[in-house]
Short mmCIF file of C-alpha atoms in Angstrom, two decimals:
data_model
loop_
_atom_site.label_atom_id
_atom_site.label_comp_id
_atom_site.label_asym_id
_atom_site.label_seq_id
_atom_site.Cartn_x
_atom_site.Cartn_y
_atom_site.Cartn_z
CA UNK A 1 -91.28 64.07 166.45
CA UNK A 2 -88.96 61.24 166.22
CA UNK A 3 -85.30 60.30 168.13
CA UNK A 4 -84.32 60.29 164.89
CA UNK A 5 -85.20 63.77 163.57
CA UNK A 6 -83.86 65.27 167.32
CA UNK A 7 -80.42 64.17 166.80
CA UNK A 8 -80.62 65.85 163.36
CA UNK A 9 -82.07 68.69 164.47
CA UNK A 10 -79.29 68.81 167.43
CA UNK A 11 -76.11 68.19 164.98
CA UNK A 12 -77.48 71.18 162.66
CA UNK A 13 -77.77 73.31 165.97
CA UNK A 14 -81.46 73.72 165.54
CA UNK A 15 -82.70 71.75 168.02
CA UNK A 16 -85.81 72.68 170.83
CA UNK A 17 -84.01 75.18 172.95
CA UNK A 18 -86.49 77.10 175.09
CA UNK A 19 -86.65 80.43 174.75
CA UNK A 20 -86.10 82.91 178.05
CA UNK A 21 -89.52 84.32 178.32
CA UNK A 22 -89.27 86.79 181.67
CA UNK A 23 -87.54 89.80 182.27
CA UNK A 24 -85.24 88.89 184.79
CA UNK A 25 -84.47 85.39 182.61
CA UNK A 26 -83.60 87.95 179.69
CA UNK A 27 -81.59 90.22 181.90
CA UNK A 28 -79.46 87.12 183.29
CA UNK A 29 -78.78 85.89 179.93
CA UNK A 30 -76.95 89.54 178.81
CA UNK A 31 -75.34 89.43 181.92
CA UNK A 32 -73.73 86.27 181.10
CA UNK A 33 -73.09 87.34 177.71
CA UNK A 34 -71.42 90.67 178.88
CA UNK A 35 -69.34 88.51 181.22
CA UNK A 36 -68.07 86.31 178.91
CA UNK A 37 -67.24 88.89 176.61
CA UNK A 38 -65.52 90.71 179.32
CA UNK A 39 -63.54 87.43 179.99
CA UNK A 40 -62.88 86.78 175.94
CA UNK A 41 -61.69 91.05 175.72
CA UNK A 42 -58.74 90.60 179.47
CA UNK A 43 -57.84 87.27 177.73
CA UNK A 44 -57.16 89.22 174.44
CA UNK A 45 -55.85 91.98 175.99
CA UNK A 46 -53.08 90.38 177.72
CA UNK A 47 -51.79 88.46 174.53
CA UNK A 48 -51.44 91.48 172.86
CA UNK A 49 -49.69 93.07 175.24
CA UNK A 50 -47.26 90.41 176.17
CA UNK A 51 -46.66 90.10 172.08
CA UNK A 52 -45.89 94.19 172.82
CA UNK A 53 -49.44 95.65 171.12
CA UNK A 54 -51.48 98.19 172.25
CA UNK A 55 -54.72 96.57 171.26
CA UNK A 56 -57.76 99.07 170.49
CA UNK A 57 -60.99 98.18 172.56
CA UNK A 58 -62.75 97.15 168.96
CA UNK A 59 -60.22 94.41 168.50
CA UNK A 60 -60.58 93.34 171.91
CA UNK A 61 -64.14 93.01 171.72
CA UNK A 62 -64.43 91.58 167.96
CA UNK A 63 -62.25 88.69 168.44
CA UNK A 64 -63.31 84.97 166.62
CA UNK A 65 -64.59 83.95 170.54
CA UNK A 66 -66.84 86.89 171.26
CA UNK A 67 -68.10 86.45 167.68
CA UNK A 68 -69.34 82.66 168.73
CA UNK A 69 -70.21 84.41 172.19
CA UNK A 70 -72.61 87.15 170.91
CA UNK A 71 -73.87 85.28 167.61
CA UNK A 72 -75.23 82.07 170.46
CA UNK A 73 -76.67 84.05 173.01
CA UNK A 74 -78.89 86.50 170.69
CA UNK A 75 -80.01 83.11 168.65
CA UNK A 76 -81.02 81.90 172.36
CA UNK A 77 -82.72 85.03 173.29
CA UNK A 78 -84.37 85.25 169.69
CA UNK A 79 -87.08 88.02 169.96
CA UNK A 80 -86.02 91.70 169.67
CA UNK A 81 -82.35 90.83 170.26
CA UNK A 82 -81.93 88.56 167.50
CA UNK A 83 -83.76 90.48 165.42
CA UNK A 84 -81.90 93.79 165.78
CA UNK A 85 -78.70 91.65 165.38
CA UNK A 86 -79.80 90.86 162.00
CA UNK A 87 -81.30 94.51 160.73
CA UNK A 88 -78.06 95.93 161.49
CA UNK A 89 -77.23 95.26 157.65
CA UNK A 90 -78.53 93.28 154.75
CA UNK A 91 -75.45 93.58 153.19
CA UNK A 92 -72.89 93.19 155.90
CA UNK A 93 -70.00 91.38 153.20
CA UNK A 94 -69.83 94.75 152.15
CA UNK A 95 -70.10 97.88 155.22
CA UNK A 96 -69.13 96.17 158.11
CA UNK A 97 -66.16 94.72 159.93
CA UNK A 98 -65.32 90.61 158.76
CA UNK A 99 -66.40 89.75 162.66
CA UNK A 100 -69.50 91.29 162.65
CA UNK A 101 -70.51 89.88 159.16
CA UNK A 102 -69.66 86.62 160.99
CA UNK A 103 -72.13 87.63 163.60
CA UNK A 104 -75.07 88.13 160.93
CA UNK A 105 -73.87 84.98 159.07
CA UNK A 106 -74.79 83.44 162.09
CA UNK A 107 -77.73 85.12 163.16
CA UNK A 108 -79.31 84.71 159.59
CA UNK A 109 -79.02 80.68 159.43
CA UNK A 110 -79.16 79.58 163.37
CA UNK A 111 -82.41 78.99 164.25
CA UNK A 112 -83.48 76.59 167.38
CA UNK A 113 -87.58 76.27 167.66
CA UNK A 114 -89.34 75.89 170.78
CA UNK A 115 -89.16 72.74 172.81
CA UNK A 116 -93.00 70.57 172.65
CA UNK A 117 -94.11 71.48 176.14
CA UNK A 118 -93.29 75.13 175.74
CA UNK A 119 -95.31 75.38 172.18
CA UNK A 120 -97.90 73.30 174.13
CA UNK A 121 -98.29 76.40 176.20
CA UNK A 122 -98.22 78.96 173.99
CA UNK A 123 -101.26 77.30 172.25
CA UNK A 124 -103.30 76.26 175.27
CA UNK A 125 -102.83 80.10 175.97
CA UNK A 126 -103.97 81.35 172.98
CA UNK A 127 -106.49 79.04 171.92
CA UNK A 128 -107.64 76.80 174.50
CA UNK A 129 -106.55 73.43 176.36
CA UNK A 130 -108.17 71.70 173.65
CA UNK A 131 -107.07 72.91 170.21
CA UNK A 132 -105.94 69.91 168.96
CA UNK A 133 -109.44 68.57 168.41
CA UNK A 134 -109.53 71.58 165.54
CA UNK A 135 -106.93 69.66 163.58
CA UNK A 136 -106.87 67.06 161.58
CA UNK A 137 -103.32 67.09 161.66
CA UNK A 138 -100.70 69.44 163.08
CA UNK A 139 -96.83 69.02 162.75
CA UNK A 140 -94.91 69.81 166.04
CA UNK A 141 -91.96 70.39 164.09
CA UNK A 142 -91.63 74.01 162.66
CA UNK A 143 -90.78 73.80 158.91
CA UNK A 144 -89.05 77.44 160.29
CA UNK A 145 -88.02 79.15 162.98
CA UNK A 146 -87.06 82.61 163.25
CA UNK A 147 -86.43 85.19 165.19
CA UNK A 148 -89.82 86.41 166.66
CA UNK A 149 -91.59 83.55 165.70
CA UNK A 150 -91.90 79.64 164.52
CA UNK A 151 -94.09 78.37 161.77
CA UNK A 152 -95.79 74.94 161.79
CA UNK A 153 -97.97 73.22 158.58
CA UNK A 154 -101.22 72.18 159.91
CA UNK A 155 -104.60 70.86 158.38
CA UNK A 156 -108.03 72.00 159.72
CA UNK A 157 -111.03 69.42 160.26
CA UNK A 158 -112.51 70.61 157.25
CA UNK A 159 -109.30 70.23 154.70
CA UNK A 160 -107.73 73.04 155.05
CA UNK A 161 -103.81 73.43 155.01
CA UNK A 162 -102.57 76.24 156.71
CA UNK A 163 -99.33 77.92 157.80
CA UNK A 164 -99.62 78.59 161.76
CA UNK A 165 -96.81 81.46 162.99
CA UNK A 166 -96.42 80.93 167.09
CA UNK A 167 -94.99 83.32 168.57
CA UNK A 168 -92.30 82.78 171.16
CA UNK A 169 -93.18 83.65 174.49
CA UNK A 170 -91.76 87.19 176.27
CA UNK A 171 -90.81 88.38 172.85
CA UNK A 172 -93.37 91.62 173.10
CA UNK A 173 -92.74 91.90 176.83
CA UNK A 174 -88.72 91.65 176.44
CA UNK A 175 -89.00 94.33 173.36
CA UNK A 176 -87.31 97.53 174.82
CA UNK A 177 -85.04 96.17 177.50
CA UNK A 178 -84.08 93.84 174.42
CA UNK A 179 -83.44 96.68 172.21
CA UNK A 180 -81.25 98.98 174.94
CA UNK A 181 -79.04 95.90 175.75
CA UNK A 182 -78.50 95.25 172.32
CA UNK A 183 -77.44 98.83 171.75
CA UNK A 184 -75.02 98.66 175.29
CA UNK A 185 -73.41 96.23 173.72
CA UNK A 186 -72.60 98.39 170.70
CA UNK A 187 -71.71 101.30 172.47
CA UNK A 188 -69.23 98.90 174.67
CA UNK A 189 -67.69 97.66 171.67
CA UNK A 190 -66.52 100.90 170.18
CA UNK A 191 -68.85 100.42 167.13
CA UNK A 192 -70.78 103.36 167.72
CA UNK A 193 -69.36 106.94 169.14
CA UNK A 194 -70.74 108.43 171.87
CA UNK A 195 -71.79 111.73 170.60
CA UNK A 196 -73.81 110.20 168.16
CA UNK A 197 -77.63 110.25 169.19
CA UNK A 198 -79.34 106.94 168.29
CA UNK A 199 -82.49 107.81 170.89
CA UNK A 200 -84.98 108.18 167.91
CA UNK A 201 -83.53 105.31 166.45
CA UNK A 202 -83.77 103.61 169.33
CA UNK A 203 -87.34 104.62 169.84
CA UNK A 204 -88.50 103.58 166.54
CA UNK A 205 -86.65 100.14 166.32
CA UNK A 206 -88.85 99.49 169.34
CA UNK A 207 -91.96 100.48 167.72
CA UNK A 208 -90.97 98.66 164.99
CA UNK A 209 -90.45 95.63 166.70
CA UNK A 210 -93.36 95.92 168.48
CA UNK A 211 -95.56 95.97 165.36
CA UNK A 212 -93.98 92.86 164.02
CA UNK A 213 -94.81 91.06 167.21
CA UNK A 214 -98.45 92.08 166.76
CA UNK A 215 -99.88 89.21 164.46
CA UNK A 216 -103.65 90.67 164.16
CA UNK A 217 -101.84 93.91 162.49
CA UNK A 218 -99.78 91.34 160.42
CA UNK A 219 -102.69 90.07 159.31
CA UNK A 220 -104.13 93.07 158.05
CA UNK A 221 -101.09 93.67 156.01
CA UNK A 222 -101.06 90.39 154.76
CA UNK A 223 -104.60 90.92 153.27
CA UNK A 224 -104.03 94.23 151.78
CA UNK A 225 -100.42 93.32 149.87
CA UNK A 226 -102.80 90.57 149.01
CA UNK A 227 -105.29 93.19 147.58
CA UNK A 228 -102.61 95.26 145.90
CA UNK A 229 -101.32 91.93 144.73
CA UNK A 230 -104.22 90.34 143.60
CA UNK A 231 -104.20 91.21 139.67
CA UNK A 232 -100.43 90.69 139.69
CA UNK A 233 -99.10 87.58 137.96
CA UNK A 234 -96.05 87.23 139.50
CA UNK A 235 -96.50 86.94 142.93
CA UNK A 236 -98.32 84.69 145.52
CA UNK A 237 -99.80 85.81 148.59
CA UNK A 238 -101.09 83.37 151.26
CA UNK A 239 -104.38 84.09 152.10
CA UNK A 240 -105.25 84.70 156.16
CA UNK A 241 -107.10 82.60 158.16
CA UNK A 242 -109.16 84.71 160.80
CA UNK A 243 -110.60 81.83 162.62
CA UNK A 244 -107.02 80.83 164.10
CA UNK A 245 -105.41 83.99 164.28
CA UNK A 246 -104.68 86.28 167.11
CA UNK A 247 -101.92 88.88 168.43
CA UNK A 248 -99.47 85.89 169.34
CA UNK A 249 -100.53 83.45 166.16
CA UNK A 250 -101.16 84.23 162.63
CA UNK A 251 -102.67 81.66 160.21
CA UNK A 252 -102.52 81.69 156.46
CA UNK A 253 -103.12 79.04 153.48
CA UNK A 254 -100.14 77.15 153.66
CA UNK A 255 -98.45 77.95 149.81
CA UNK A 256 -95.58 75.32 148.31
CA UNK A 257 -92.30 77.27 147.07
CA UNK A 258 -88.35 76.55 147.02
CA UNK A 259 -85.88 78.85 149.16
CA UNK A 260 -85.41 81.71 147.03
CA UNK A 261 -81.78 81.46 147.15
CA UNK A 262 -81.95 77.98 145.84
CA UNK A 263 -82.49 79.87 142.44
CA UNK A 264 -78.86 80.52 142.32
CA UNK A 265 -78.60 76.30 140.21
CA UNK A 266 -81.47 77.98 137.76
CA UNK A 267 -80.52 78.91 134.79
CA UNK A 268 -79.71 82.83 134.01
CA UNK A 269 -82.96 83.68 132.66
CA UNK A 270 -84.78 82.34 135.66
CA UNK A 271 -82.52 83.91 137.95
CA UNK A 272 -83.08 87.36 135.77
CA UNK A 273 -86.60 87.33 135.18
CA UNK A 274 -87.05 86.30 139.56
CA UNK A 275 -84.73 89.36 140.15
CA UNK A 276 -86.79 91.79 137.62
CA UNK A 277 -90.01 90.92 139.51
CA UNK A 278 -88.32 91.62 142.61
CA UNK A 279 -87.51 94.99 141.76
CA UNK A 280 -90.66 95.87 140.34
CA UNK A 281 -92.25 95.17 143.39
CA UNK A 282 -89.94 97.45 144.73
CA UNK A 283 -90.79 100.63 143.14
CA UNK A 284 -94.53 100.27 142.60
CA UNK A 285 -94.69 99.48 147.19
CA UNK A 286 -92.34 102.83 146.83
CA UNK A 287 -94.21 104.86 144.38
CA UNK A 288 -97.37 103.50 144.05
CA UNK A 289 -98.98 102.06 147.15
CA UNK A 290 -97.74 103.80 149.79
CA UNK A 291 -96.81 100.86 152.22
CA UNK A 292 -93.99 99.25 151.95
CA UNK A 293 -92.61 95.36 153.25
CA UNK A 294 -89.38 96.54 154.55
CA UNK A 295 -87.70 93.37 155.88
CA UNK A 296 -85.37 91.97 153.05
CA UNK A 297 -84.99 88.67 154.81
CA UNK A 298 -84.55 86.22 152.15
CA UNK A 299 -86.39 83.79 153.78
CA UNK A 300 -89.37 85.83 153.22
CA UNK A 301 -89.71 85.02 149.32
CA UNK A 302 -89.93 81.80 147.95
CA UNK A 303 -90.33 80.21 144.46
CA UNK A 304 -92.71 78.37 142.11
CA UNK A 305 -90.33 76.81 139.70
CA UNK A 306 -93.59 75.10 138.44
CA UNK A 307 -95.46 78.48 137.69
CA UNK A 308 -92.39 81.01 137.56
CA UNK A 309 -93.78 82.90 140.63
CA UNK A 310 -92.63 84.53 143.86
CA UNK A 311 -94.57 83.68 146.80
CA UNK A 312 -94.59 86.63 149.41
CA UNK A 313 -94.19 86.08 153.41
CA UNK A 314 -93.90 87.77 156.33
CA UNK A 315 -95.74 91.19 156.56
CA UNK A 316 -95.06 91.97 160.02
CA UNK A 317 -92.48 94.99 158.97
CA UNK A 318 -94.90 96.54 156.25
CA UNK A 319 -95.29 99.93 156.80
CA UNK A 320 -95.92 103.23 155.19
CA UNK A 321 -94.37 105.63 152.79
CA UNK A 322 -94.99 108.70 153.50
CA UNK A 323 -94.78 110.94 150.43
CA UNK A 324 -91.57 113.49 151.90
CA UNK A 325 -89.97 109.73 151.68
CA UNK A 326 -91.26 108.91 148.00
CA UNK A 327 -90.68 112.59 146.80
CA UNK A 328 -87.02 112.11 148.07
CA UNK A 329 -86.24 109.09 146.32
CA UNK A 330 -88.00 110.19 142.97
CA UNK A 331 -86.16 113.50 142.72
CA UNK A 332 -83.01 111.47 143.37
CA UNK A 333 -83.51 108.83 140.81
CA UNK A 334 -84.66 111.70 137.91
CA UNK A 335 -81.01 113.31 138.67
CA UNK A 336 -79.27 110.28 138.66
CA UNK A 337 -81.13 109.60 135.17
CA UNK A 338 -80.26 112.47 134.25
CA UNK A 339 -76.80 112.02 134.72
CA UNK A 340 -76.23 115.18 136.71
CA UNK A 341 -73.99 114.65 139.45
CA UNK A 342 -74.79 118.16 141.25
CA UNK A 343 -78.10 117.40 141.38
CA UNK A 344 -78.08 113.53 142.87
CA UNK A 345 -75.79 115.43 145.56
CA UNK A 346 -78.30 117.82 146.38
CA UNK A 347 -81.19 115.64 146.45
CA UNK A 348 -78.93 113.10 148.57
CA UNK A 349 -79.01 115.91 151.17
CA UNK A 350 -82.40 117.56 150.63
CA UNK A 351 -83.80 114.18 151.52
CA UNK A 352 -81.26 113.33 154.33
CA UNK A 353 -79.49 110.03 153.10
CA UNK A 354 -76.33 112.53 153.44
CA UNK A 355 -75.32 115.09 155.92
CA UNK A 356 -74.59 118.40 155.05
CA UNK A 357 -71.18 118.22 157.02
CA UNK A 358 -70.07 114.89 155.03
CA UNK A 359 -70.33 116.75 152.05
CA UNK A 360 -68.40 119.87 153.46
CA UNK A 361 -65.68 117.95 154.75
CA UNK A 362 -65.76 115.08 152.65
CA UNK A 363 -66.92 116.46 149.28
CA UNK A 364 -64.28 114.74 146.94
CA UNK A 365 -65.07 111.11 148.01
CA UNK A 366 -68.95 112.00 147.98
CA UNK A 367 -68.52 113.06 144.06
CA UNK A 368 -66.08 110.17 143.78
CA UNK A 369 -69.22 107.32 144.79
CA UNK A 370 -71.73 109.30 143.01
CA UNK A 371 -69.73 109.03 139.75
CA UNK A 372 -69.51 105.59 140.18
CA UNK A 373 -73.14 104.96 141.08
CA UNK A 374 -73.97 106.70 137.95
CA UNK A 375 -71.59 105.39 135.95
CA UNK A 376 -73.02 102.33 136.74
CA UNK A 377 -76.66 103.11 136.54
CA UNK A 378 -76.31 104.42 133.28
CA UNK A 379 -74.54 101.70 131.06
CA UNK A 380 -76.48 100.43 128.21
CA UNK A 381 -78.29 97.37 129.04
CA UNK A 382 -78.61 95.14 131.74
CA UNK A 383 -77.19 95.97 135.08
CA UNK A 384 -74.91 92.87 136.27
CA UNK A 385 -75.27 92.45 139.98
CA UNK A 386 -73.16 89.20 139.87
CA UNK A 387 -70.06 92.25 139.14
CA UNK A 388 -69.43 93.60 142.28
CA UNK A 389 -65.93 95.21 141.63
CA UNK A 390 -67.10 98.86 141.71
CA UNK A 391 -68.47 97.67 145.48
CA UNK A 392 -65.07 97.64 147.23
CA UNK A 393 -64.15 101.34 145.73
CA UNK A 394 -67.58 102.29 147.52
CA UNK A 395 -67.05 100.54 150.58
CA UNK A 396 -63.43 102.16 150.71
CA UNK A 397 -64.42 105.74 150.03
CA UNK A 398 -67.35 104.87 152.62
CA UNK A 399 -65.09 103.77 155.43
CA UNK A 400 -63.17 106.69 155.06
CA UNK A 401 -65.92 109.05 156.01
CA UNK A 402 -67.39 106.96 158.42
CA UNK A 403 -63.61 107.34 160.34
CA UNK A 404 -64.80 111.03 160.71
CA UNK A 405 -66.87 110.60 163.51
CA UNK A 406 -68.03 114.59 163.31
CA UNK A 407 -70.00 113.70 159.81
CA UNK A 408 -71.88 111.17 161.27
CA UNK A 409 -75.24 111.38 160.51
CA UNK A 410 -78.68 109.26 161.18
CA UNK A 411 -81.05 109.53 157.84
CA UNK A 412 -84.98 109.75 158.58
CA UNK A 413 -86.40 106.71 159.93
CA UNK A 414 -88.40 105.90 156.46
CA UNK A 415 -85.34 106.20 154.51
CA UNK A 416 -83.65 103.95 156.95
CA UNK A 417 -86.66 101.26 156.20
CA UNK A 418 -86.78 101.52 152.49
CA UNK A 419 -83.21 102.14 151.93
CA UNK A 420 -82.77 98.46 154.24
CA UNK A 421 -85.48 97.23 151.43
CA UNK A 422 -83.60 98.25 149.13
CA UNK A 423 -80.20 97.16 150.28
CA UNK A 424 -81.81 93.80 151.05
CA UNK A 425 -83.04 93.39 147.63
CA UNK A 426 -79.61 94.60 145.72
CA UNK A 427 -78.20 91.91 147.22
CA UNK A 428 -80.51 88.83 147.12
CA UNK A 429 -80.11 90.18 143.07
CA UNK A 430 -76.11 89.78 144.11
CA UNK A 431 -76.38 86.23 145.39
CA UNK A 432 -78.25 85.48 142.37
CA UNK A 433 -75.79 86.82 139.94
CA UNK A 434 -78.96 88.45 138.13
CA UNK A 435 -78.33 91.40 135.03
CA UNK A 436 -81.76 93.58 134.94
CA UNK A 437 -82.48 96.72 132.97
CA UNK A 438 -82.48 98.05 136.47
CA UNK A 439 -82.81 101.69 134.60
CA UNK A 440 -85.81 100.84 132.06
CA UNK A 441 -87.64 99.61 135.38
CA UNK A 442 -87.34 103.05 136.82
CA UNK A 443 -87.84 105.21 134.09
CA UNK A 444 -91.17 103.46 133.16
CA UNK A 445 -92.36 103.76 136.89
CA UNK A 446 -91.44 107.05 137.28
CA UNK A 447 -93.29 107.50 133.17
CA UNK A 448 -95.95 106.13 134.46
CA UNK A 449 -96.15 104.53 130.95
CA UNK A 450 -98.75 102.19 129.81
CA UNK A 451 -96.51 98.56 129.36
CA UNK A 452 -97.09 94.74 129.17
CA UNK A 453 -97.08 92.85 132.45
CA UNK A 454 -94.32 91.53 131.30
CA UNK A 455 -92.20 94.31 130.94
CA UNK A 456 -92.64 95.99 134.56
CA UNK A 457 -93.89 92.73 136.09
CA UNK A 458 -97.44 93.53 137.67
CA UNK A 459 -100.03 95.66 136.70
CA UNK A 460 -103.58 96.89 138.19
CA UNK A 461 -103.30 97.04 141.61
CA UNK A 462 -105.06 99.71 143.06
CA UNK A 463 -103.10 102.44 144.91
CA UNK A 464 -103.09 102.32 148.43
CA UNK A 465 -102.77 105.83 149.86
#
């Protein structure tokens, strides 16, 4: 690593920063944070008042500093904080307050790496003082970094290229004390009420999390989407590489591909026929093989503008389906087909993405956003994603009901995970500007009918449940 590429690294605020990798290190670091929030909120406080406001604790907390505040410590703690800061919405633009988009703004494109000595020791650890005789060649730059993990190019002795994930250290150890900070922190900002009860959610972001930090399972799940995958001409999986991986560092054949997002300079038809695949994927890992990849991160596709392909990373947040979860979303996509408003209303309920009490209390803005979904669904032709106009009439009607504390409601945790897929996915197709025949996609999955490749986007990959 050169002088030159450090003082890069450092003006793009992604230089070696070591990560905090003991308990009491992590607990310090939220102490600090809480502090200088604390500081940022009397500060606030007493400008408000002395202009003659009577400032609500949200404002005090969400202002630009605590932004900057929160957004840098959870990129320096990385690990289970950073990552819950980004799951709390794929498509913050459009549910959340302008501040906390900021946050995930943040949190999505800051990304320091380890320092040397510190990846030096996470390697010695987990595969001996003297590794780097197995290489040929191995980059001590990370061509990414992330939030649980960095990923280095490397080439074996005997040719091979490979992608090597490292894990930061104290990530799996830090997991729940991580994950009940990180929710302190909402409930001290006002964002969540206290009579809601996140404990299972709690409970399963931590199990969650601590799949995702375990790379052997990752690695299983990387080989099977690579099964499923394997007669599919649209997608890329890397291979794994056994010999160098183990529960803190998971190789794979290293595969070439552009950001996804850089498709956005590609002409429509690209940007369509990239989107399309996408969504296939989508419903066949919904309806089909019973495991789904449920982080949306964009960083986790790439593109082959050479071969038209999608290459496919990360499996650390595949899970299951279970068929309740499936069942759910089918019977709510036949209704919406249909066009029958009662019935997407019940199903919304039956399968829990609404609460019975939202729909007693609130039940003219719930018909309100399910005419519009349908409306939407069921124009002729491509959907546009690039036209989000109908969003902010969602969002609005949305808001309103989520001011109604008493209707708040947490869905199952599998709906949570697919409907984040899902999210994820509507608006990487957003960013994109992409117009699919969103509805021909579903219809024929939920047919079952016999179609080209090309019109669904893979075919005969065996089921998986």
């Amino acid at each position: 690593m050169t002088d030159d590429r450090n003082d890069e690294d450092a003006r793009n605020g992604k230089e070696g920063r070591a990560v905090p990798s003991g308990r009491l290190s992590r607990l310090g670091q939220f102490g600090r944070l809480a502090s200088g929030v604390a500081g940022g909120m009397l500060a606030e406080g007493a400008r408000r008042l002395a202009d003659g406001e009577r400032p609500r604790m949200r404002d005090l907390v969400l202002t630009p500093g605590n932004v900057g505040r929160v957004a840098d410590r959870l990129s320096h703690l990385r690990g289970a904080a950073m990552k819950l800061g980004q799951m709390i919405s794929m498509d913050a633009g459009d549910v959340l307050p302008p501040e906390l988009t900021e946050i995930m703004a943040r949190l999505r494109d800051r990304a320091h790496h380890m320092p040397p000595a510190q990846l030096q020791q996470v390697l010695a650890e987990q595969w001996g003082k003297d590794w780097r005789t197995r290489f040929a060649r191995f980059d001590a730059t990370p061509i990414a970094a992330a939030s649980i993990g960095q990923v280095h190019r490397a080439t074996t002795r005997d040719g091979r290229v490979l992608a090597i994930k490292v894990q930061y250290p104290g990530v799996r150890e830090s997991i729940g004390a991580d994950v009940d900070n990180v929710a302190t922190l909402l409930r001290v900002s006002g964002l969540l009420p206290r009579a809601l009860d996140i404990a299972p959610l709690l409970a399963e972001a931590k199990r969650q999390l601590a799949e995702e930090a375990d790379y052997v399972r990752e690695g299983e799940q990387l080989a099977l989407f690579g099964r499923l995958l394997a007669a599919a001409p649209d997608y890329v999986v890397p291979t794994l590489d056994p010999e160098f991986t183990t529960e803190r560092v998971l190789a794979m054949s290293f595969v070439e591909g552009r950001p996804i997002e850089s498709l956005v300079e590609s002409s429509q038809a690209v940007r369509d026929e990239a989107v399309r695949a996408l969504i296939a994927l989508v419903l066949r890992e919904l309806f089909e093989f019973g495991v789904m990849q449920t982080d949306p991160n964009f960083a986790n596709y790439r593109y082959q503008p050479d071969t038209g392909r999608l290459v496919l990373l990360d499996f650390g947040a595949a899970r299951p389906v279970g068929a309740a979860t499936s069942g759910g979303y089918e019977r709510l996509l036949r209704a919406a087909l249909a066009g029958d408003p009662d019935a997407v209303r019940a199903a919304a309920v039956a399968a829990g993405f609404l609460g019975e009490q939202a729909v007693v209390r609130h039940r003219e803005r719930v018909d309100t956003m399910i005419g519009i979904v349908l409306g939407e669904l069921n124009r002729p032709g491509p959907f546009d994603f690039g036209d989000r106009a109908f969003v902010g009439v969602l969002r609005d009607q949305g808001m309103e009901m989520a001011g109604d504390q008493a209707t708040w409601h947490v869905p199952p945790i599998d709906i949570l995970f697919v409907q984040r897929k899902i999210s994820g996915t509507a608006l990487l197709a957003a960013r994109l500007k992409a117009r699919v025949d969103v509805r021909a996609l579903v219809e024929r999955q939920l047919q079952g009918a016999d179609v080209p490749d090309s019109a669904i986007g893979t075919a005969g990959a065996p089921a998986a449940r």
